[in-house]
mmCIF file of C-alpha atoms in Angstrom:
data_model
loop_
_atom_site.group_PDB
_atom_site.id
_atom_site.type_symbol
_atom_site.label_atom_id
_atom_site.label_comp_id
_atom_site.label_asym_id
_atom_site.label_seq_id
_atom_site.Cartn_x
_atom_site.Cartn_y
_atom_site.Cartn_z
ATOM 1 C CA UNK D 958 111.291 91.036 126.056
ATOM 2 C CA UNK D 959 111.180 94.622 127.613
ATOM 3 C CA UNK D 960 115.338 93.893 128.405
ATOM 4 C CA UNK D 961 115.993 93.607 124.728
ATOM 5 C CA UNK D 962 117.932 95.551 122.296
ATOM 6 C CA UNK D 963 117.286 96.511 118.918
ATOM 7 C CA UNK D 964 119.490 94.021 117.030
ATOM 8 C CA UNK D 965 120.353 90.521 115.964
ATOM 9 C CA UNK D 966 123.257 88.988 115.787
ATOM 10 C CA UNK D 967 124.841 86.117 114.214
ATOM 11 C CA UNK D 968 127.659 84.083 115.975
ATOM 12 C CA UNK D 969 131.266 82.699 114.322
ATOM 13 C CA UNK D 970 131.615 79.155 114.250
ATOM 14 C CA UNK D 971 128.991 76.093 115.248
ATOM 15 C CA UNK D 972 128.539 77.691 119.231
ATOM 16 C CA UNK D 973 129.015 80.450 121.677
ATOM 17 C CA UNK D 974 132.642 81.589 121.956
ATOM 18 C CA UNK D 975 132.503 82.763 126.297
ATOM 19 C CA UNK D 976 133.476 86.699 124.308
ATOM 20 C CA UNK D 977 129.701 86.179 123.076
ATOM 21 C CA UNK D 978 128.229 84.810 125.335
ATOM 22 C CA UNK D 979 129.607 87.462 127.479
ATOM 23 C CA UNK D 980 127.966 89.895 124.495
ATOM 24 C CA UNK D 981 125.188 88.594 124.834
ATOM 25 C CA UNK D 982 123.944 88.329 128.953
ATOM 26 C CA UNK D 983 125.893 92.134 128.764
ATOM 27 C CA UNK D 984 123.786 93.883 125.562
ATOM 28 C CA UNK D 985 120.712 91.591 124.841
ATOM 29 C CA UNK D 986 119.868 91.210 120.865
ATOM 30 C CA UNK D 987 116.313 90.469 120.697
ATOM 31 C CA UNK D 988 116.689 87.797 117.890
ATOM 32 C CA UNK D 989 120.174 85.877 116.065
ATOM 33 C CA UNK D 990 120.637 84.326 112.949
ATOM 34 C CA UNK D 991 122.598 81.183 111.626
ATOM 35 C CA UNK D 992 124.542 80.343 108.666
ATOM 36 C CA UNK D 993 125.800 78.098 106.638
ATOM 37 C CA UNK D 994 129.478 78.379 109.537
ATOM 38 C CA UNK D 995 126.925 77.570 112.169
ATOM 39 C CA UNK D 996 125.552 74.679 110.970
ATOM 40 C CA UNK D 997 126.814 70.285 110.894
ATOM 41 C CA UNK D 998 125.487 68.432 112.701
ATOM 42 C CA UNK D 999 122.005 68.893 113.633
ATOM 43 C CA UNK D 1000 122.697 68.376 117.504
ATOM 44 C CA UNK D 1001 124.879 70.677 117.306
ATOM 45 C CA UNK D 1002 122.669 73.103 115.984
ATOM 46 C CA UNK D 1003 120.115 72.414 118.737
ATOM 47 C CA UNK D 1004 122.480 73.155 121.049
ATOM 48 C CA UNK D 1005 123.699 76.956 119.827
ATOM 49 C CA UNK D 1006 120.835 77.744 119.637
ATOM 50 C CA UNK D 1007 119.838 77.263 122.748
ATOM 51 C CA UNK D 1008 123.302 78.407 124.036
ATOM 52 C CA UNK D 1009 122.155 81.259 122.290
ATOM 53 C CA UNK D 1010 118.362 81.614 123.963
ATOM 54 C CA UNK D 1011 120.134 80.751 127.664
ATOM 55 C CA UNK D 1012 122.432 83.840 126.824
ATOM 56 C CA UNK D 1013 119.825 86.472 126.962
ATOM 57 C CA UNK D 1014 118.226 84.493 129.515
ATOM 58 C CA UNK D 1015 114.266 84.463 127.192
ATOM 59 C CA UNK D 1016 113.621 80.657 125.286
ATOM 60 C CA UNK D 1017 111.461 83.150 122.785
ATOM 61 C CA UNK D 1018 113.952 84.574 121.194
ATOM 62 C CA UNK D 1019 113.845 84.086 117.747
ATOM 63 C CA UNK D 1020 116.532 83.017 115.729
ATOM 64 C CA UNK D 1021 116.239 83.386 112.390
ATOM 65 C CA UNK D 1022 118.261 81.429 109.028
ATOM 66 C CA UNK D 1023 117.704 82.720 105.476
ATOM 67 C CA UNK D 1024 116.875 78.600 103.781
ATOM 68 C CA UNK D 1025 114.984 79.818 100.218
ATOM 69 C CA UNK D 1026 116.255 77.388 97.818
ATOM 70 C CA UNK D 1027 118.219 76.967 95.359
ATOM 71 C CA UNK D 1028 121.705 78.798 96.155
ATOM 72 C CA UNK D 1029 120.716 80.591 99.290
ATOM 73 C CA UNK D 1030 120.040 77.731 101.341
ATOM 74 C CA UNK D 1031 121.829 77.848 104.927
ATOM 75 C CA UNK D 1032 120.636 74.345 105.571
ATOM 76 C CA UNK D 1033 121.899 71.376 103.004
ATOM 77 C CA UNK D 1034 121.961 67.781 103.259
ATOM 78 C CA UNK D 1035 121.985 65.503 105.277
ATOM 79 C CA UNK D 1036 120.222 68.651 107.168
ATOM 80 C CA UNK D 1037 117.786 69.370 105.169
ATOM 81 C CA UNK D 1038 116.910 68.497 101.594
ATOM 82 C CA UNK D 1039 118.552 70.555 99.014
ATOM 83 C CA UNK D 1040 114.751 72.989 97.704
ATOM 84 C CA UNK D 1041 114.108 74.779 94.426
ATOM 85 C CA UNK D 1042 114.590 78.723 93.718
ATOM 86 C CA UNK D 1043 111.669 81.087 93.634
ATOM 87 C CA UNK D 1044 111.882 81.392 89.705
ATOM 88 C CA UNK D 1045 110.924 77.734 89.536
ATOM 89 C CA UNK D 1046 107.979 77.436 91.417
ATOM 90 C CA UNK D 1047 107.267 81.303 89.759
ATOM 91 C CA UNK D 1048 107.810 78.809 86.407
ATOM 92 C CA UNK D 1049 105.408 76.607 87.094
ATOM 93 C CA UNK D 1050 103.363 79.294 88.421
ATOM 94 C CA UNK D 1051 103.649 80.165 84.250
ATOM 95 C CA UNK D 1052 102.663 77.280 82.880
ATOM 96 C CA UNK D 1053 99.779 75.688 86.234
ATOM 97 C CA UNK D 1054 98.896 78.333 88.219
ATOM 98 C CA UNK D 1055 97.435 75.686 90.365
ATOM 99 C CA UNK D 1056 99.643 74.191 90.718
ATOM 100 C CA UNK D 1057 102.894 77.294 91.235
ATOM 101 C CA UNK D 1058 100.220 77.488 94.271
ATOM 102 C CA UNK D 1059 100.297 74.662 96.079
ATOM 103 C CA UNK D 1060 104.108 74.098 95.483
ATOM 104 C CA UNK D 1061 104.879 77.539 96.736
ATOM 105 C CA UNK D 1062 103.319 76.830 100.037
ATOM 106 C CA UNK D 1063 104.143 72.762 100.352
ATOM 107 C CA UNK D 1064 107.830 74.361 99.696
ATOM 108 C CA UNK D 1065 107.165 76.791 102.065
ATOM 109 C CA UNK D 1066 106.058 74.116 104.223
ATOM 110 C CA UNK D 1067 108.651 72.356 104.282
ATOM 111 C CA UNK D 1068 111.174 74.914 105.424
ATOM 112 C CA UNK D 1069 108.770 75.499 108.529
ATOM 113 C CA UNK D 1070 109.734 71.928 109.420
ATOM 114 C CA UNK D 1071 113.407 71.504 108.832
ATOM 115 C CA UNK D 1072 113.451 74.312 111.005
ATOM 116 C CA UNK D 1073 111.327 73.990 113.194
ATOM 117 C CA UNK D 1074 113.103 70.446 113.944
ATOM 118 C CA UNK D 1075 116.733 72.461 114.701
ATOM 119 C CA UNK D 1076 114.372 75.397 117.409
ATOM 120 C CA UNK D 1077 114.706 77.697 114.471
ATOM 121 C CA UNK D 1078 111.220 80.545 114.630
ATOM 122 C CA UNK D 1079 112.206 81.976 111.249
ATOM 123 C CA UNK D 1080 112.985 82.186 107.470
ATOM 124 C CA UNK D 1081 114.409 85.024 105.373
ATOM 125 C CA UNK D 1082 111.573 83.869 102.911
ATOM 126 C CA UNK D 1083 109.468 85.476 100.847
ATOM 127 C CA UNK D 1084 111.782 86.612 98.246
ATOM 128 C CA UNK D 1085 109.291 90.300 96.618
ATOM 129 C CA UNK D 1086 112.138 91.760 95.145
ATOM 130 C CA UNK D 1087 111.182 92.096 91.443
ATOM 131 C CA UNK D 1088 113.968 91.702 88.821
ATOM 132 C CA UNK D 1089 114.767 94.016 85.787
ATOM 133 C CA UNK D 1090 116.694 93.328 82.489
ATOM 134 C CA UNK D 1091 119.620 94.625 83.437
ATOM 135 C CA UNK D 1092 120.197 94.440 86.867
ATOM 136 C CA UNK D 1093 122.561 92.360 89.002
ATOM 137 C CA UNK D 1094 122.424 88.095 89.433
ATOM 138 C CA UNK D 1095 122.624 88.792 93.076
ATOM 139 C CA UNK D 1096 118.151 88.181 93.174
ATOM 140 C CA UNK D 1097 118.067 86.268 89.640
ATOM 141 C CA UNK D 1098 116.251 83.263 89.801
ATOM 142 C CA UNK D 1099 116.050 83.530 94.210
ATOM 143 C CA UNK D 1100 112.927 85.746 92.689
ATOM 144 C CA UNK D 1101 109.525 84.129 91.882
ATOM 145 C CA UNK D 1102 108.859 85.927 88.483
ATOM 146 C CA UNK D 1103 110.063 89.938 86.917
ATOM 147 C CA UNK D 1104 105.194 89.707 86.860
ATOM 148 C CA UNK D 1105 104.807 92.229 90.262
ATOM 149 C CA UNK D 1106 101.849 90.982 90.564
ATOM 150 C CA UNK D 1107 103.119 86.636 90.628
ATOM 151 C CA UNK D 1108 105.373 87.849 92.882
ATOM 152 C CA UNK D 1109 102.616 88.859 95.276
ATOM 153 C CA UNK D 1110 100.643 86.266 94.821
ATOM 154 C CA UNK D 1111 103.435 82.751 95.124
ATOM 155 C CA UNK D 1112 104.825 84.883 98.102
ATOM 156 C CA UNK D 1113 101.715 85.294 99.963
ATOM 157 C CA UNK D 1114 101.696 81.344 99.122
ATOM 158 C CA UNK D 1115 105.114 80.828 100.898
ATOM 159 C CA UNK D 1116 104.265 83.070 104.195
ATOM 160 C CA UNK D 1117 101.255 80.986 104.495
ATOM 161 C CA UNK D 1118 103.197 77.411 104.345
ATOM 162 C CA UNK D 1119 106.025 78.847 107.159
ATOM 163 C CA UNK D 1120 103.152 80.486 108.926
ATOM 164 C CA UNK D 1121 101.055 76.636 108.884
ATOM 165 C CA UNK D 1122 104.621 75.843 110.276
ATOM 166 C CA UNK D 1123 104.670 78.051 112.829
ATOM 167 C CA UNK D 1124 107.981 79.427 111.408
ATOM 168 C CA UNK D 1125 107.680 83.491 110.739
ATOM 169 C CA UNK D 1126 108.358 84.398 107.232
ATOM 170 C CA UNK D 1127 110.730 87.376 106.514
ATOM 171 C CA UNK D 1128 110.030 89.209 102.947
ATOM 172 C CA UNK D 1129 112.669 91.135 101.573
ATOM 173 C CA UNK D 1130 114.149 93.155 100.442
ATOM 174 C CA UNK D 1131 111.378 96.397 100.728
ATOM 175 C CA UNK D 1132 110.727 98.854 99.222
ATOM 176 C CA UNK D 1133 112.171 96.531 96.178
ATOM 177 C CA UNK D 1134 115.693 94.645 95.836
ATOM 178 C CA UNK D 1135 115.053 93.684 91.613
ATOM 179 C CA UNK D 1136 116.882 96.790 90.319
ATOM 180 C CA UNK D 1137 119.819 96.986 91.478
ATOM 181 C CA UNK D 1138 122.724 96.414 89.649
ATOM 182 C CA UNK D 1139 125.104 95.922 91.922
ATOM 183 C CA UNK D 1140 125.614 93.010 94.655
ATOM 184 C CA UNK D 1141 125.085 95.202 97.720
ATOM 185 C CA UNK D 1142 127.585 92.722 99.271
ATOM 186 C CA UNK D 1143 129.926 93.980 97.750
ATOM 187 C CA UNK D 1144 128.922 97.874 96.978
ATOM 188 C CA UNK D 1145 125.808 100.691 96.966
ATOM 189 C CA UNK D 1146 123.325 100.890 94.235
ATOM 190 C CA UNK D 1147 121.263 103.902 92.463
ATOM 191 C CA UNK D 1148 117.832 103.294 90.872
ATOM 192 C CA UNK D 1149 117.007 106.413 89.665
ATOM 193 C CA UNK D 1150 114.076 104.850 88.151
ATOM 194 C CA UNK D 1151 110.499 107.259 88.586
ATOM 195 C CA UNK D 1152 108.732 107.032 91.801
ATOM 196 C CA UNK D 1153 105.774 106.219 89.310
ATOM 197 C CA UNK D 1154 107.824 103.277 88.616
ATOM 198 C CA UNK D 1155 108.848 101.773 91.075
ATOM 199 C CA UNK D 1156 105.193 102.299 93.050
ATOM 200 C CA UNK D 1157 103.461 99.971 90.397
ATOM 201 C CA UNK D 1158 106.983 97.510 89.346
ATOM 202 C CA UNK D 1159 109.154 97.166 92.776
ATOM 203 C CA UNK D 1160 106.812 98.372 95.518
ATOM 204 C CA UNK D 1161 103.435 96.475 94.594
ATOM 205 C CA UNK D 1162 104.775 92.751 95.960
ATOM 206 C CA UNK D 1163 105.522 94.510 99.323
ATOM 207 C CA UNK D 1164 102.614 96.723 99.543
ATOM 208 C CA UNK D 1165 99.755 93.280 98.649
ATOM 209 C CA UNK D 1166 101.521 91.865 101.322
ATOM 210 C CA UNK D 1167 101.814 94.601 104.117
ATOM 211 C CA UNK D 1168 100.104 92.532 106.469
ATOM 212 C CA UNK D 1169 103.233 90.111 107.642
ATOM 213 C CA UNK D 1170 105.074 90.593 110.721
ATOM 214 C CA UNK D 1171 108.648 90.945 109.290
ATOM 215 C CA UNK D 1172 109.423 92.792 106.098
ATOM 216 C CA UNK D 1173 114.183 93.265 105.787
ATOM 217 C CA UNK D 1174 115.045 96.869 104.198
ATOM 218 C CA UNK D 1175 117.655 97.375 101.240
ATOM 219 C CA UNK D 1176 120.625 98.792 100.476
ATOM 220 C CA UNK D 1177 119.743 100.569 98.434
ATOM 221 C CA UNK D 1178 119.244 103.749 96.865
ATOM 222 C CA UNK D 1179 116.158 105.038 95.372
ATOM 223 C CA UNK D 1180 116.643 108.530 93.315
ATOM 224 C CA UNK D 1181 113.166 109.697 93.345
ATOM 225 C CA UNK D 1182 113.116 109.495 96.472
ATOM 226 C CA UNK D 1183 116.388 110.348 98.627
ATOM 227 C CA UNK D 1184 119.303 110.505 96.372
ATOM 228 C CA UNK D 1185 121.093 110.623 99.485
ATOM 229 C CA UNK D 1186 120.620 107.248 101.029
ATOM 230 C CA UNK D 1187 119.621 103.743 101.146
ATOM 231 C CA UNK D 1188 116.629 102.422 102.422
ATOM 232 C CA UNK D 1189 118.383 101.359 104.935
ATOM 233 C CA UNK D 1190 120.188 104.200 106.447
ATOM 234 C CA UNK D 1191 116.666 106.452 104.364
ATOM 235 C CA UNK D 1192 114.554 108.572 107.286
ATOM 236 C CA UNK D 1193 112.372 109.322 104.083
ATOM 237 C CA UNK D 1194 112.083 105.996 102.467
ATOM 238 C CA UNK D 1195 110.572 104.396 106.350
ATOM 239 C CA UNK D 1196 109.121 106.713 106.410
ATOM 240 C CA UNK D 1197 106.283 108.446 103.177
ATOM 241 C CA UNK D 1198 106.969 104.803 101.261
ATOM 242 C CA UNK D 1199 107.703 101.680 103.469
ATOM 243 C CA UNK D 1200 105.726 102.936 106.007
ATOM 244 C CA UNK D 1201 103.089 105.371 103.584
ATOM 245 C CA UNK D 1202 102.155 103.926 100.490
ATOM 246 C CA UNK D 1203 103.873 100.539 100.752
ATOM 247 C CA UNK D 1204 101.114 100.991 104.596
ATOM 248 C CA UNK D 1205 104.142 98.264 106.263
ATOM 249 C CA UNK D 1206 103.437 98.353 110.276
ATOM 250 C CA UNK D 1207 105.426 95.525 110.929
ATOM 251 C CA UNK D 1208 107.958 95.336 112.686
ATOM 252 C CA UNK D 1209 111.427 96.578 109.797
ATOM 253 C CA UNK D 1210 114.394 94.823 110.597
ATOM 254 C CA UNK D 1211 117.803 96.227 108.342
ATOM 255 C CA UNK D 1212 119.510 94.020 105.569
ATOM 256 C CA UNK D 1213 123.094 93.092 107.063
ATOM 257 C CA UNK D 1214 125.185 95.526 108.247
ATOM 258 C CA UNK D 1215 128.038 93.730 107.259
ATOM 259 C CA UNK D 1216 127.604 93.890 103.178
ATOM 260 C CA UNK D 1217 129.769 96.688 101.386
ATOM 261 C CA UNK D 1218 127.139 98.603 100.447
ATOM 262 C CA UNK D 1219 126.646 100.275 103.855
ATOM 263 C CA UNK D 1220 129.904 102.673 104.741
ATOM 264 C CA UNK D 1221 130.968 103.896 107.752
ATOM 265 C CA UNK D 1222 131.879 102.259 111.124
ATOM 266 C CA UNK D 1223 129.583 100.307 112.968
ATOM 267 C CA UNK D 1224 128.286 102.955 115.660
ATOM 268 C CA UNK D 1225 127.424 104.776 112.736
ATOM 269 C CA UNK D 1226 125.301 102.306 110.509
ATOM 270 C CA UNK D 1227 123.940 101.023 113.847
ATOM 271 C CA UNK D 1228 122.881 103.976 114.870
ATOM 272 C CA UNK D 1229 121.490 105.442 110.874
ATOM 273 C CA UNK D 1230 119.747 102.669 111.315
ATOM 274 C CA UNK D 1231 117.510 103.260 114.422
ATOM 275 C CA UNK D 1232 117.312 106.563 113.319
ATOM 276 C CA UNK D 1233 115.435 106.222 109.854
ATOM 277 C CA UNK D 1234 113.038 104.709 111.580
ATOM 278 C CA UNK D 1235 114.170 100.741 111.684
ATOM 279 C CA UNK D 1236 113.447 98.489 114.245
ATOM 280 C CA UNK D 1237 116.026 96.562 114.075
ATOM 281 C CA UNK D 1238 119.862 96.166 113.386
ATOM 282 C CA UNK D 1239 120.602 92.877 111.499
ATOM 283 C CA UNK D 1240 124.346 91.927 111.935
ATOM 284 C CA UNK D 1241 125.849 87.931 110.391
ATOM 285 C CA UNK D 1242 128.965 87.619 110.150
ATOM 286 C CA UNK D 1243 129.835 86.729 113.536
ATOM 287 C CA UNK D 1244 132.724 89.133 114.410
ATOM 288 C CA UNK D 1245 132.834 90.361 117.783
ATOM 289 C CA UNK D 1246 134.651 93.434 117.361
ATOM 290 C CA UNK D 1247 131.913 94.653 114.826
ATOM 291 C CA UNK D 1248 128.839 93.611 117.185
ATOM 292 C CA UNK D 1249 129.968 95.211 119.684
ATOM 293 C CA UNK D 1250 130.128 98.262 116.837
ATOM 294 C CA UNK D 1251 126.657 97.466 116.770
ATOM 295 C CA UNK D 1252 125.619 96.413 119.903
ATOM 296 C CA UNK D 1253 127.021 100.628 121.636
ATOM 297 C CA UNK D 1254 124.793 102.715 119.669
ATOM 298 C CA UNK D 1255 121.787 99.692 119.886
ATOM 299 C CA UNK D 1256 118.357 101.140 122.342
ATOM 300 C CA UNK D 1257 116.102 99.685 124.354
ATOM 301 C CA UNK D 1258 113.912 97.644 122.502
ATOM 302 C CA UNK D 1259 110.674 100.085 123.391
ATOM 303 C CA UNK D 1260 106.930 101.998 122.460
ATOM 304 C CA UNK D 1261 106.016 101.172 118.833
ATOM 305 C CA UNK D 1262 109.546 98.580 118.313
ATOM 306 C CA UNK D 1263 108.241 96.742 120.542
ATOM 307 C CA UNK D 1264 104.658 96.229 120.290
ATOM 308 C CA UNK D 1265 105.800 95.284 116.370
ATOM 309 C CA UNK D 1266 108.519 92.150 118.134
ATOM 310 C CA UNK D 1267 105.970 91.332 119.970
ATOM 311 C CA UNK D 1268 103.082 91.268 117.049
ATOM 312 C CA UNK D 1269 105.642 89.135 115.239
ATOM 313 C CA UNK D 1270 106.560 85.546 118.207
ATOM 314 C CA UNK D 1271 102.751 85.596 118.259
ATOM 315 C CA UNK D 1272 103.519 84.251 115.212
ATOM 316 C CA UNK D 1273 105.693 81.449 115.584
ATOM 317 C CA UNK D 1274 103.350 78.674 117.206
ATOM 318 C CA UNK D 1275 103.496 74.972 117.102
ATOM 319 C CA UNK D 1276 102.225 74.580 113.188
ATOM 320 C CA UNK D 1277 99.568 72.838 111.686
ATOM 321 C CA UNK D 1278 99.806 69.649 112.666
ATOM 322 C CA UNK D 1279 100.253 67.789 108.931
ATOM 323 C CA UNK D 1280 102.108 64.480 108.986
ATOM 324 C CA UNK D 1281 105.123 65.779 107.086
ATOM 325 C CA UNK D 1282 105.849 62.479 104.945
ATOM 326 C CA UNK D 1283 102.400 63.307 102.888
ATOM 327 C CA UNK D 1284 103.626 67.003 102.507
ATOM 328 C CA UNK D 1285 107.210 66.048 101.308
ATOM 329 C CA UNK D 1286 105.742 63.543 99.314
ATOM 330 C CA UNK D 1287 103.397 65.847 97.137
ATOM 331 C CA UNK D 1288 106.150 68.483 96.962
ATOM 332 C CA UNK D 1289 107.368 65.009 95.458
ATOM 333 C CA UNK D 1290 105.150 65.694 92.292
ATOM 334 C CA UNK D 1291 105.738 68.483 90.760
ATOM 335 C CA UNK D 1292 109.374 69.473 91.707
ATOM 336 C CA UNK D 1293 111.141 64.867 91.893
ATOM 337 C CA UNK D 1294 114.418 65.996 91.652
ATOM 338 C CA UNK D 1295 114.969 67.571 94.970
ATOM 339 C CA UNK D 1296 117.055 65.579 96.766
#
């Protein structure tokens, strides 16, 4: 752990190239992330995950994935069933609170079964963003609801379901992506909402779940806090809002640096993110030249960042021993269309 550097990296294909192995061995990323381009069949996924860990000499190196349900789900049939998006869970909660909470826990517990069988140990879930009218659809149905209290309740159920299955939850996108009027994959949005309204609406779910081990930042400018930089590269947002008002003292990871919302070259992005007080720089698209740029400014994980990383890893367990078939059957009572 002490030799790891402050980054999480992806890869280009279904197995590691010699160039990727050399980069990982030299630069020692703390963790890795998989996308749909990296998954084809069970043994291939297990082999890739093992290759990643072997390349850094750490059998506990965390491997992340975005497995939400709905349109953001990297593992698809036959690797894992299709699951409903967060909005469907929110709709169930609206009609029956107990059913909504239980279904959300089951939904996440099933993700944990699906991921664990391939050696994947962290899921970028729950989505705690609270959409508003007129916002970009980049969040949309991924959100549980438009009520911060509902989002917090279901987000907690999801996090607890993942943790019960031994998988690390990653809440996103702190301090809130729900008002963004642009898709951060392509451009940088600015939110002009007053701070008091942000506190009551956008920040509230993150504050309620500030005890969780990992959070991912938003590539969004909040002009009421810092009109010049998105949360991901804003020391003011990180220190005053995320660490201060929200009270999150866990491991803070940037959103993907290969998204177009962040300007500058990759060494500059990496340096700016770490200078803002974010613990880990995330790069997802597997382009090796970009990863080399990120690595060139990444730092060894030390001090508080190392403590946070070690604490997060402790949340990855063998799971609660639940029977998968019974959990799947129970979830089927709520969402029979899942196949």
